[in-house]
Amino acid sequence: MSVTENPAAALRAAVREGRVPDPLLRRTLLTSTDPALGRKAGRILENLEVAEAAVPRADVAVLATCTAGPFEPLLRAQLVGAGLLPVLRVADYGTFDLALATGSFTQEGDPALVATVLDAGYFLPGQWSGAEPDVLVKHVESRLEEFRGLLAGALRHTAATFVVHTVPLPAQVRDGIISAGARGQVVRAWYRLNEALLGLAEKHAQVIAVDLVGELAEAPVRARDARLHRYGDLPYGDDALLLLARLVRRVAQARAGLSRKVLALDLDNTLWGGVLGEAGPEGVQLGGLYPGNCYTELQRSAARLREQGVILVLASKNDQDEVERVLTEHPEVVLRPGAFSVRMVDWAAKGGNLSRAAQALSLSTGSFVFMDDSDFERAQVADELPEVAVVSAAGDPAHLVDALLRDGWFDVVTLTDTDRERPELYRNRALRQDFSTGFTSSEQFLRALELRVKVAPATPYTVGRIAQLAARTNQFNLTGIRYDEMATRRMSEDEGHLVLAVSVADRFGDEGVVGALWVERTPEVWRVTNLVLSCRVLSRGVERAAVGRLAAEAAAAGAGLIEGHFRRSDRNGVAAGFWTGAGFAPAADEAPDADGTRVFTLDPAVAAGITPEWITLDDEKERAHE
């Protein structure tokens, strides 16, 4: 029996064996629209314990203005489905304002995320008159201001990210006002309330606002259960709570750096209707009326994702010449050949083609989303590459865009300039690969690249990208500490810390910010608590150049020692020898710390020669101690 036929039994086995549920089972949890399955799975997973290094931890506090009900198990199932190990703490019923005012949600340690469950009753008066809409509107506005003040105060207690959401207006309020004008007045006030809740994200960097009202408008579910509301102050039905849990999971997934970077797309009956080999280039369905307009809209959606940094890959079993003809000549094609960073158009198995595409991009297949109409092709990829997120393009083409976007595979907390430029950066990577042929040694190739590295203190413009690198980087991540944007910003503004951004350019273009260092500094010792570098610039000596610049800064500041930290994970083996390779020596006490961290030291006064000769360091006088 497969895990999809009996997910509860498979989950119990994973909990019993102390392991993360397998990718297929996690995908079932992630994409399920059945709240009964989510509730059951969440309760089973409450006892899940795995080695911390095996999966990123999601420490979430839940603050509700009402009874949270099954929200906790639903959220737990969603977080596990996303590949996270949830640690959930739900504040006691009736303590919402108190928790915000006193910061009591931090008593067990600062959570990474605070998920709020907001009910309309929090903003509405207990008694109101349909004949006096002005009074009702003023009460809603007053409660909004109180909430704003409480939230602002709570943010001073914590570095956590708060997730707030829009709130649906109960039908009994809307329909309980019989005057059309008064009803419109109250509804407008409620729209202003939700606009203000969404606006909190613009006012506070620690707030992310999600649109539950919009989700409810699109989903065929009821927001409320009147009986449960009256019986136990549980205003939302299970379906609505599952939608909210999915929205919170998408935020946690993005914060943990689990967003996907690559969208691999089939052609026949996915990017266009029909089979090219049967219909011919002129016969494929694109544009015009249904169903051609459905495929055009999917191409437009993929193009919009590409504009935001998602890398497009073509994965099709077809004749290359025929595909090239359609992509180049068909007047309704949106995605022309240049839109795809890699094109795997042949008759080979798609699992192998996706692996080869990942290799060409120097990315893991775990960063891929694969969309195909064929049950066979999807099953083959899911079996061979279970870490790939598989999306079905089968069925009515009217649902193609929704199928691609509804699970939030590509969500990021902040869209950076580097994100927007990613497709161009990966095209440049292909040019570098072509350029590398004909050199007799790697050093000769690196010299010919004309590498330029800039190491500069973090600025308000680069903090977002630095935090993104901390969340997403796994291979060259020396300690696995994932400083989020708030923590990085605070460290960059603190005299006792230093955050450095590492940028790279070469003869083919500017790679942007590709690495970062987080440093604790005292007059005597500078400690590198983490160093991360994007895998796309590994093996060029960039990491050594960054440490070379840091050593020069430490020496100029009079520090007598630099400490480099390394903690082994299941994915950063490539970085294990970095500190010794850069001239650092193991600390006198070579035993790792309690958490497995090893310490290496170097006197910055004798640090000459760390930076490779083929790299030019930027000459701007942006000294870290200034």
XYZ file of C-alpha atoms in Angstrom:
626
model
C 0.000 0.000 0.000
C 1.434 3.374 -1.036
C 1.862 6.319 1.328
C -0.806 8.228 -0.577
C -3.318 5.413 0.046
C -2.689 5.346 3.791
C -0.794 8.501 4.786
C -1.653 8.133 8.479
C 0.096 4.745 8.706
C 3.123 6.118 6.846
C 3.262 9.122 9.194
C 3.104 6.900 12.274
C 5.990 4.857 10.885
C 8.058 8.005 10.346
C 7.348 9.214 13.887
C 8.131 5.787 15.346
C 11.438 5.626 13.440
C 12.395 9.230 14.235
C 12.782 10.298 10.625
C 11.440 12.981 8.341
C 8.468 11.760 6.255
C 9.563 11.001 2.696
C 9.078 13.610 -0.065
C 6.005 11.952 -1.587
C 4.256 11.862 1.782
C 5.231 15.473 2.514
C 3.845 16.499 -0.869
C 0.566 14.776 0.007
C 0.326 16.840 3.203
C 1.292 20.026 1.424
C -1.210 19.825 -1.400
C -4.142 18.164 0.347
C -7.348 20.196 0.548
C -8.896 17.801 3.084
C -8.839 19.349 6.586
C -9.666 15.966 8.141
C -6.387 14.575 6.794
C -4.541 17.690 7.972
C -5.974 17.435 11.499
C -5.158 13.739 11.793
C -1.670 14.156 10.338
C -0.918 17.124 12.594
C -1.837 15.181 15.719
C 0.313 12.222 14.679
C 3.241 14.522 13.916
C 3.053 16.197 17.324
C 5.461 13.514 18.585
C 7.878 13.732 15.645
C 11.498 13.995 16.783
C 14.401 13.945 14.332
C 18.027 15.004 14.376
C 18.052 18.802 14.149
C 20.522 18.821 11.264
C 18.199 16.658 9.175
C 15.552 19.347 8.671
C 15.231 23.092 9.337
C 13.306 23.967 12.507
C 10.235 26.208 12.449
C 9.587 27.721 15.883
C 6.110 29.274 15.698
C 3.970 30.942 18.351
C 0.220 31.096 17.661
C -1.770 34.037 19.056
C -5.522 33.925 18.473
C -8.321 36.374 19.248
C -10.695 33.389 19.417
C -10.487 29.629 19.902
C -7.715 28.356 17.635
C -9.353 24.935 17.352
C -7.654 22.622 14.842
C -5.377 25.380 13.539
C -2.388 23.953 15.439
C -2.466 20.425 13.924
C -3.341 21.837 10.498
C -0.356 24.184 10.640
C 1.935 21.416 11.897
C 0.986 19.176 8.977
C 1.590 21.999 6.518
C 5.009 22.832 7.976
C 6.144 19.211 7.889
C 4.860 19.031 4.326
C 7.124 21.959 3.449
C 10.149 20.129 4.876
C 10.257 21.899 8.244
C 10.342 20.547 11.802
C 7.631 22.518 13.633
C 7.859 23.578 17.260
C 4.465 25.148 17.983
C 3.283 26.978 21.085
C -0.284 28.217 21.265
C -1.124 31.026 23.675
C -3.965 30.387 26.099
C -7.487 31.316 25.073
C -8.386 34.912 25.888
C -4.803 36.137 26.280
C -4.296 37.737 22.867
C -4.024 41.363 24.037
C -2.062 40.376 27.137
C 0.442 38.351 25.092
C 1.047 41.298 22.783
C 1.257 43.828 25.627
C 3.668 41.808 27.801
C 5.580 39.805 25.202
C 4.646 36.603 27.056
C 4.882 34.632 23.789
C 8.684 34.912 24.155
C 8.838 33.270 27.603
C 10.000 29.959 26.106
C 12.487 31.765 23.877
C 12.061 34.091 20.950
C 10.055 32.333 18.212
C 11.016 32.695 14.592
C 7.415 33.317 13.580
C 4.254 34.515 15.299
C 1.082 33.440 13.500
C -2.029 35.407 14.414
C -5.586 34.143 14.068
C -7.799 37.228 13.891
C -11.566 37.068 14.204
C -14.085 39.718 13.172
C -15.386 39.747 16.757
C -12.120 41.286 17.865
C -12.932 44.445 15.882
C -16.754 44.498 16.240
C -18.708 45.672 19.295
C -20.711 43.117 21.205
C -23.836 45.198 20.667
C -24.432 47.419 17.659
C -27.314 49.122 15.936
C -28.069 48.846 12.255
C -29.657 52.279 12.471
C -26.371 53.844 13.638
C -23.686 52.769 11.161
C -21.445 55.685 12.195
C -21.121 54.256 15.701
C -20.259 50.814 14.355
C -17.659 52.259 11.973
C -16.017 54.321 14.741
C -15.774 51.247 16.974
C -14.048 49.259 14.229
C -11.610 52.114 13.626
C -10.920 52.420 17.358
C -10.209 48.705 17.737
C -7.901 48.848 14.725
C -5.873 51.622 16.381
C -5.671 49.613 19.603
C -4.413 46.598 17.677
C -1.849 48.716 15.852
C -0.523 50.001 19.167
C -0.377 46.555 20.744
C 1.431 45.126 17.726
C 3.977 47.951 17.653
C 4.675 47.345 21.330
C 5.008 43.603 20.839
C 7.558 44.103 18.070
C 9.813 45.802 20.597
C 9.896 42.560 22.608
C 10.976 40.271 19.794
C 12.857 39.807 16.558
C 10.163 37.374 15.356
C 8.246 37.858 12.141
C 4.510 38.380 12.682
C 1.993 37.026 10.188
C -1.299 38.944 10.170
C -4.197 38.355 7.832
C -7.270 40.006 6.410
C -10.557 39.216 8.150
C -13.893 38.370 6.446
C -16.925 40.430 7.451
C -19.624 38.121 8.888
C -22.730 37.889 6.719
C -24.942 38.514 9.743
C -23.379 41.975 10.093
C -23.632 42.830 6.423
C -27.140 41.456 5.980
C -28.306 42.737 9.366
C -28.231 46.297 7.978
C -31.264 46.777 5.754
C -30.394 50.228 4.404
C -28.348 49.891 1.215
C -26.494 53.117 1.977
C -25.686 52.171 5.576
C -24.667 48.681 4.492
C -22.273 50.165 1.927
C -20.826 52.464 4.607
C -20.051 49.572 6.957
C -18.663 47.368 4.173
C -16.384 50.196 3.039
C -15.146 50.587 6.610
C -14.383 46.862 6.702
C -12.436 47.109 3.459
C -10.452 49.937 5.065
C -9.782 47.673 8.051
C -8.359 44.968 5.801
C -6.403 47.538 3.822
C -4.868 48.720 7.093
C -4.023 45.145 8.135
C -2.253 44.607 4.819
C -0.516 47.974 5.255
C 1.100 46.838 8.510
C 3.696 45.015 6.413
C 4.759 48.310 4.849
C 5.009 50.018 8.233
C 6.868 47.242 10.075
C 9.691 45.172 8.572
C 8.833 42.327 10.982
C 5.275 41.968 9.692
C 4.071 39.915 6.736
C 0.413 40.288 5.791
C -1.511 37.556 3.958
C -4.922 37.785 2.324
C -7.256 35.211 3.877
C -10.288 37.070 2.509
C -8.951 36.694 -1.028
C -8.273 32.989 -0.482
C -11.819 32.455 0.796
C -13.216 34.265 -2.235
C -11.469 31.782 -4.562
C -12.028 28.583 -2.554
C -15.353 26.684 -2.592
C -15.552 26.614 1.228
C -17.488 28.430 3.929
C -15.493 30.765 6.133
C -17.650 30.269 9.204
C -19.372 27.580 11.179
C -22.185 29.317 13.064
C -22.782 26.442 15.480
C -19.124 26.065 16.462
C -18.848 29.838 16.786
C -21.686 29.972 19.297
C -20.697 26.759 21.026
C -16.986 27.354 21.527
C -15.990 30.748 20.082
C -14.554 28.970 17.051
C -15.633 31.310 14.241
C -13.729 29.698 11.385
C -14.557 26.357 9.842
C -11.862 23.726 9.314
C -11.583 24.533 5.599
C -10.920 28.205 6.339
C -8.339 27.328 9.000
C -6.595 25.046 6.507
C -6.393 27.960 4.055
C -4.866 30.132 6.784
C -2.428 27.366 7.745
C -1.336 27.131 4.097
C -0.741 30.883 3.971
C 1.364 30.782 7.160
C 3.259 27.766 5.826
C 4.115 29.682 2.662
C 5.647 32.429 4.801
C 7.620 29.943 6.922
C 8.745 28.106 3.787
C 10.038 31.321 2.214
C 11.771 32.432 5.451
C 13.533 29.071 5.694
C 14.949 29.420 2.188
C 12.911 26.521 0.812
C 11.594 28.479 -2.158
C 12.145 26.832 -5.529
C 14.283 28.582 -8.145
C 13.570 26.630 -11.327
C 10.377 25.905 -13.254
C 10.744 23.047 -15.731
C 7.911 22.936 -18.266
C 6.618 20.379 -20.708
C 5.310 21.562 -24.081
C 2.548 19.336 -25.497
C -0.734 19.950 -23.649
C 1.128 22.105 -21.115
C 2.601 25.211 -22.772
C 0.413 24.660 -25.799
C -2.561 22.485 -26.639
C -2.189 19.387 -28.736
C 0.764 17.209 -29.652
C 3.312 18.897 -31.894
C 4.283 15.653 -33.625
C 0.665 15.071 -34.645
C -0.727 18.582 -35.196
C 2.400 20.187 -36.664
C 3.734 23.675 -35.803
C 0.676 25.408 -37.249
C -1.793 23.114 -35.507
C -0.903 23.570 -31.847
C -3.501 25.446 -29.783
C -2.385 28.876 -28.601
C -4.265 32.148 -28.216
C -7.745 32.928 -29.434
C -10.663 31.240 -27.729
C -10.749 28.322 -25.312
C -8.664 26.226 -24.942
C -5.851 28.109 -26.709
C -6.216 31.119 -24.418
C -5.575 28.873 -21.383
C -2.132 27.897 -22.669
C -1.331 31.500 -23.549
C -2.183 32.539 -20.002
C 0.069 29.818 -18.586
C 2.933 31.133 -20.733
C 2.225 34.661 -19.502
C 2.260 33.448 -15.893
C 5.582 31.680 -16.447
C 6.950 34.860 -18.038
C 5.875 36.851 -14.976
C 7.640 34.340 -12.732
C 10.752 34.723 -14.877
C 10.597 38.509 -14.473
C 10.789 37.869 -10.734
C 13.833 35.623 -11.002
C 12.457 32.124 -11.595
C 14.663 30.205 -14.029
C 12.758 28.506 -16.834
C 13.790 25.128 -18.225
C 12.198 23.360 -21.162
C 11.691 19.599 -20.714
C 9.930 18.074 -23.698
C 9.973 14.858 -25.681
C 9.887 16.329 -29.162
C 11.914 17.039 -32.247
C 14.241 19.982 -31.610
C 13.806 21.579 -35.021
C 10.020 21.524 -34.803
C 10.070 22.996 -31.289
C 12.476 25.730 -32.364
C 10.181 26.578 -35.259
C 7.119 26.973 -33.023
C 8.957 28.968 -30.335
C 10.460 31.268 -32.945
C 7.680 31.671 -35.514
C 4.298 31.088 -33.876
C 2.684 34.536 -33.408
C 0.958 33.569 -30.117
C 4.049 32.223 -28.341
C 4.949 34.288 -25.259
C 8.014 32.314 -24.192
C 10.514 32.633 -27.015
C 13.717 30.527 -27.044
C 15.701 33.089 -25.047
C 13.292 32.768 -22.109
C 14.671 29.334 -21.233
C 18.029 29.051 -19.490
C 18.249 25.365 -20.437
C 16.326 23.472 -23.131
C 16.146 19.692 -22.828
C 14.259 18.747 -25.982
C 14.889 15.130 -26.985
C 13.445 11.670 -26.421
C 15.341 10.795 -23.257
C 13.698 10.157 -19.872
C 12.664 13.404 -18.246
C 14.113 12.477 -14.859
C 17.569 12.223 -16.378
C 17.043 15.417 -18.358
C 16.093 17.338 -15.209
C 19.226 16.029 -13.490
C 21.334 17.192 -16.424
C 19.607 20.577 -16.413
C 20.353 20.934 -12.699
C 23.986 20.103 -13.357
C 24.179 22.701 -16.130
C 22.756 25.328 -13.780
C 24.873 24.173 -10.801
C 21.684 23.821 -8.770
C 20.172 20.875 -6.926
C 17.113 19.144 -8.309
C 15.495 20.064 -4.980
C 15.194 23.611 -6.328
C 13.030 22.424 -9.281
C 9.303 22.489 -9.927
C 8.254 20.252 -12.842
C 4.944 20.719 -14.680
C 3.688 18.101 -17.147
C 0.322 16.782 -18.338
C 1.457 13.158 -18.593
C 0.697 10.930 -15.598
C 3.556 8.677 -16.674
C 6.142 11.473 -16.916
C 5.130 12.957 -13.559
C 5.250 9.551 -11.883
C 8.648 8.778 -13.392
C 10.124 12.075 -12.169
C 8.501 11.704 -8.726
C 9.977 8.204 -8.397
C 13.454 9.050 -9.686
C 13.710 12.572 -8.222
C 11.345 12.710 -5.219
C 12.785 16.054 -4.125
C 11.366 17.733 -7.268
C 7.967 19.409 -6.761
C 5.681 17.896 -9.388
C 2.677 19.841 -10.690
C -0.041 18.303 -12.832
C -1.035 19.985 -16.093
C -3.640 17.285 -16.784
C -7.358 17.924 -16.988
C -9.165 21.106 -17.949
C -6.568 23.636 -19.206
C -8.607 26.434 -17.593
C -6.993 25.385 -14.284
C -3.368 25.377 -15.465
C -2.322 28.689 -13.876
C -3.994 27.866 -10.576
C -2.274 24.468 -10.472
C 1.100 26.123 -10.969
C 0.717 28.945 -8.451
C -1.549 27.770 -5.637
C 1.108 26.063 -3.492
C 3.488 29.034 -3.418
C 6.562 27.093 -4.526
C 8.405 30.245 -5.570
C 7.429 32.579 -2.706
C 10.175 34.759 -1.224
C 9.971 37.157 1.700
C 11.586 39.984 -0.252
C 12.304 40.231 -3.962
C 15.843 41.510 -4.462
C 17.600 42.896 -7.514
C 19.621 39.676 -7.654
C 16.373 37.683 -7.845
C 15.181 39.737 -10.801
C 18.506 39.309 -12.556
C 18.804 35.561 -11.930
C 17.771 34.375 -15.418
C 20.384 36.661 -16.984
C 22.969 35.506 -14.438
C 22.391 31.888 -15.401
C 22.639 32.670 -19.092
C 26.009 34.237 -18.282
C 26.939 31.046 -16.497
C 26.363 29.113 -19.716
C 28.648 31.590 -21.517
C 31.336 31.001 -18.897
C 31.078 27.258 -19.410
C 31.595 27.715 -23.149
C 34.463 30.128 -22.476
C 36.193 27.620 -20.164
C 36.996 25.213 -23.010
C 40.478 25.492 -24.467
C 42.345 26.458 -21.278
C 45.121 24.205 -20.072
C 44.466 24.785 -16.366
C 41.724 26.062 -14.078
C 43.977 28.874 -12.873
C 44.509 30.065 -16.459
C 40.732 30.102 -16.929
C 40.186 32.003 -13.670
C 42.760 34.620 -14.620
C 41.059 35.078 -17.976
C 37.719 35.651 -16.236
C 39.033 38.961 -14.806
C 37.359 38.405 -11.451
C 36.622 41.429 -9.271
C 35.411 41.012 -5.681
C 33.944 43.707 -3.475
C 33.577 43.156 0.290
C 31.591 45.934 1.950
C 29.529 46.492 5.100
C 25.853 45.658 4.738
C 23.571 48.545 3.823
C 19.776 48.889 4.017
C 19.793 47.975 0.324
C 21.738 44.722 0.717
C 20.416 43.397 4.048
C 17.456 41.670 2.365
C 19.686 39.849 -0.109
C 22.136 38.860 2.663
C 19.345 37.374 4.773
C 18.067 35.540 1.694
C 21.494 33.993 1.183
C 21.547 32.871 4.829
C 18.194 31.166 4.364
C 18.880 29.534 1.009
C 22.557 28.579 1.047
C 23.319 25.023 2.131
C 26.539 23.842 0.478
C 28.904 26.674 1.396
C 27.277 27.542 4.707
C 29.953 27.199 7.361
C 27.816 26.948 10.489
C 24.214 26.654 9.311
C 23.118 29.681 11.374
C 20.364 31.306 9.335
C 20.276 34.919 10.456
C 17.008 36.421 9.236
C 16.582 39.949 7.892
C 15.775 41.507 11.267
C 18.732 39.868 13.032
C 21.055 40.785 10.162
C 19.882 44.395 10.205
C 20.402 44.660 13.953
C 23.887 43.167 13.737
C 24.805 45.520 10.890
C 23.858 48.490 13.091
C 25.605 47.221 16.246
C 29.171 48.312 17.022
C 29.921 44.872 18.446
C 29.080 43.144 15.196
C 29.889 43.404 11.524
C 27.972 42.107 8.521
C 29.788 42.091 5.196
C 28.288 41.642 1.735
C 30.413 39.925 -0.917
C 29.824 40.931 -4.545
C 31.450 39.482 -7.664
C 31.848 40.663 -11.243
C 33.819 39.315 -14.194
C 34.214 39.836 -17.924
C 30.711 38.456 -18.537
C 28.855 40.679 -16.108
C 28.000 41.468 -12.526
C 26.848 38.573 -10.303
C 25.660 40.936 -7.558
C 25.768 39.998 -3.867
C 26.719 36.320 -3.734
C 28.036 35.899 -0.192
C 28.101 37.301 3.316
C 29.962 37.157 6.619
C 28.501 37.691 10.099
C 31.162 38.724 12.593
C 31.198 39.303 16.344
C 34.007 41.724 17.143
C 35.776 42.831 20.276
C 38.965 44.929 20.397
C 40.987 41.695 20.633
C 39.055 39.025 18.692
C 36.872 39.006 15.563
C 34.693 35.857 15.378
C 33.172 34.789 12.075
C 29.962 33.158 13.302
C 28.963 32.308 9.746
C 30.105 32.709 6.163
C 27.917 31.775 3.214
C 28.594 31.834 -0.512
C 26.267 31.067 -3.392
C 27.085 27.806 -5.130
C 27.148 29.586 -8.480
C 30.536 31.193 -7.674
C 32.217 28.317 -5.857
C 35.689 27.214 -6.935
C 36.771 30.706 -7.987
C 38.504 31.735 -4.749
C 35.842 34.309 -3.856
C 35.480 32.996 -0.290
C 39.225 33.367 0.304
C 39.167 36.893 -1.080
C 36.366 37.757 1.353
C 38.339 36.468 4.325
C 41.451 38.229 3.032
C 39.604 41.551 3.101
C 38.219 40.760 6.562
C 41.718 40.017 7.850
C 42.967 43.361 6.530
C 40.107 45.144 8.299
C 40.741 43.264 11.555
C 44.437 44.122 11.433
C 43.657 47.783 10.772
C 41.327 47.780 13.801
C 44.079 46.345 16.009
C 42.498 42.930 16.598
C 44.980 40.222 17.514
C 42.998 37.198 16.412
C 40.344 36.073 13.922
C 38.234 33.052 14.774
C 36.566 31.059 12.022
C 33.730 28.699 12.986
C 32.608 25.554 11.191
C 29.768 23.165 12.046
C 29.264 20.130 9.848
C 25.832 19.509 8.314
C 24.639 16.856 5.926
C 25.092 19.263 2.988
C 28.131 21.494 3.636
C 30.923 18.951 3.256
C 32.373 21.002 0.380
C 33.302 23.705 2.915
C 34.864 21.414 5.541
C 38.471 22.302 4.704
C 37.952 25.988 4.028
C 39.514 27.519 7.151
C 42.686 25.427 7.060
C 42.951 26.046 3.307
C 42.853 29.777 4.027
C 45.741 29.502 6.495
C 43.811 29.142 9.752
C 44.901 26.645 12.393
C 42.623 24.576 14.651
C 42.138 26.233 18.030
C 44.283 24.950 20.876
C 41.313 22.984 22.181
C 40.443 20.995 19.056
C 37.370 19.356 20.575
C 34.172 20.674 18.975
C 31.768 22.760 21.038
C 28.605 21.193 22.445
C 26.781 21.908 19.188
C 29.566 20.419 17.067
C 31.175 23.725 16.085
C 34.912 23.664 15.469
C 37.022 26.809 15.874
C 40.007 27.876 13.754
C 42.230 30.886 14.395
C 44.538 33.240 12.522
C 46.619 36.256 13.444
C 45.432 38.943 10.996
C 48.864 40.560 11.054
C 50.301 37.558 9.171
C 47.345 37.007 6.874
C 48.947 38.110 3.609
C 48.342 35.829 0.662
C 44.833 34.670 1.495
C 43.321 36.413 -1.522
C 44.102 34.476 -4.749
C 46.307 36.285 -7.239
C 43.705 36.080 -10.007
C 41.189 38.162 -8.006
C 41.147 41.947 -7.860
C 39.690 43.331 -4.648
C 37.566 46.449 -4.964
C 39.523 49.557 -3.970
C 36.640 51.516 -2.426
C 37.537 52.712 1.063
C 34.562 51.162 2.843
C 36.441 50.167 5.973
C 34.475 47.958 8.340
C 35.667 49.862 11.409
C 34.546 53.242 10.146
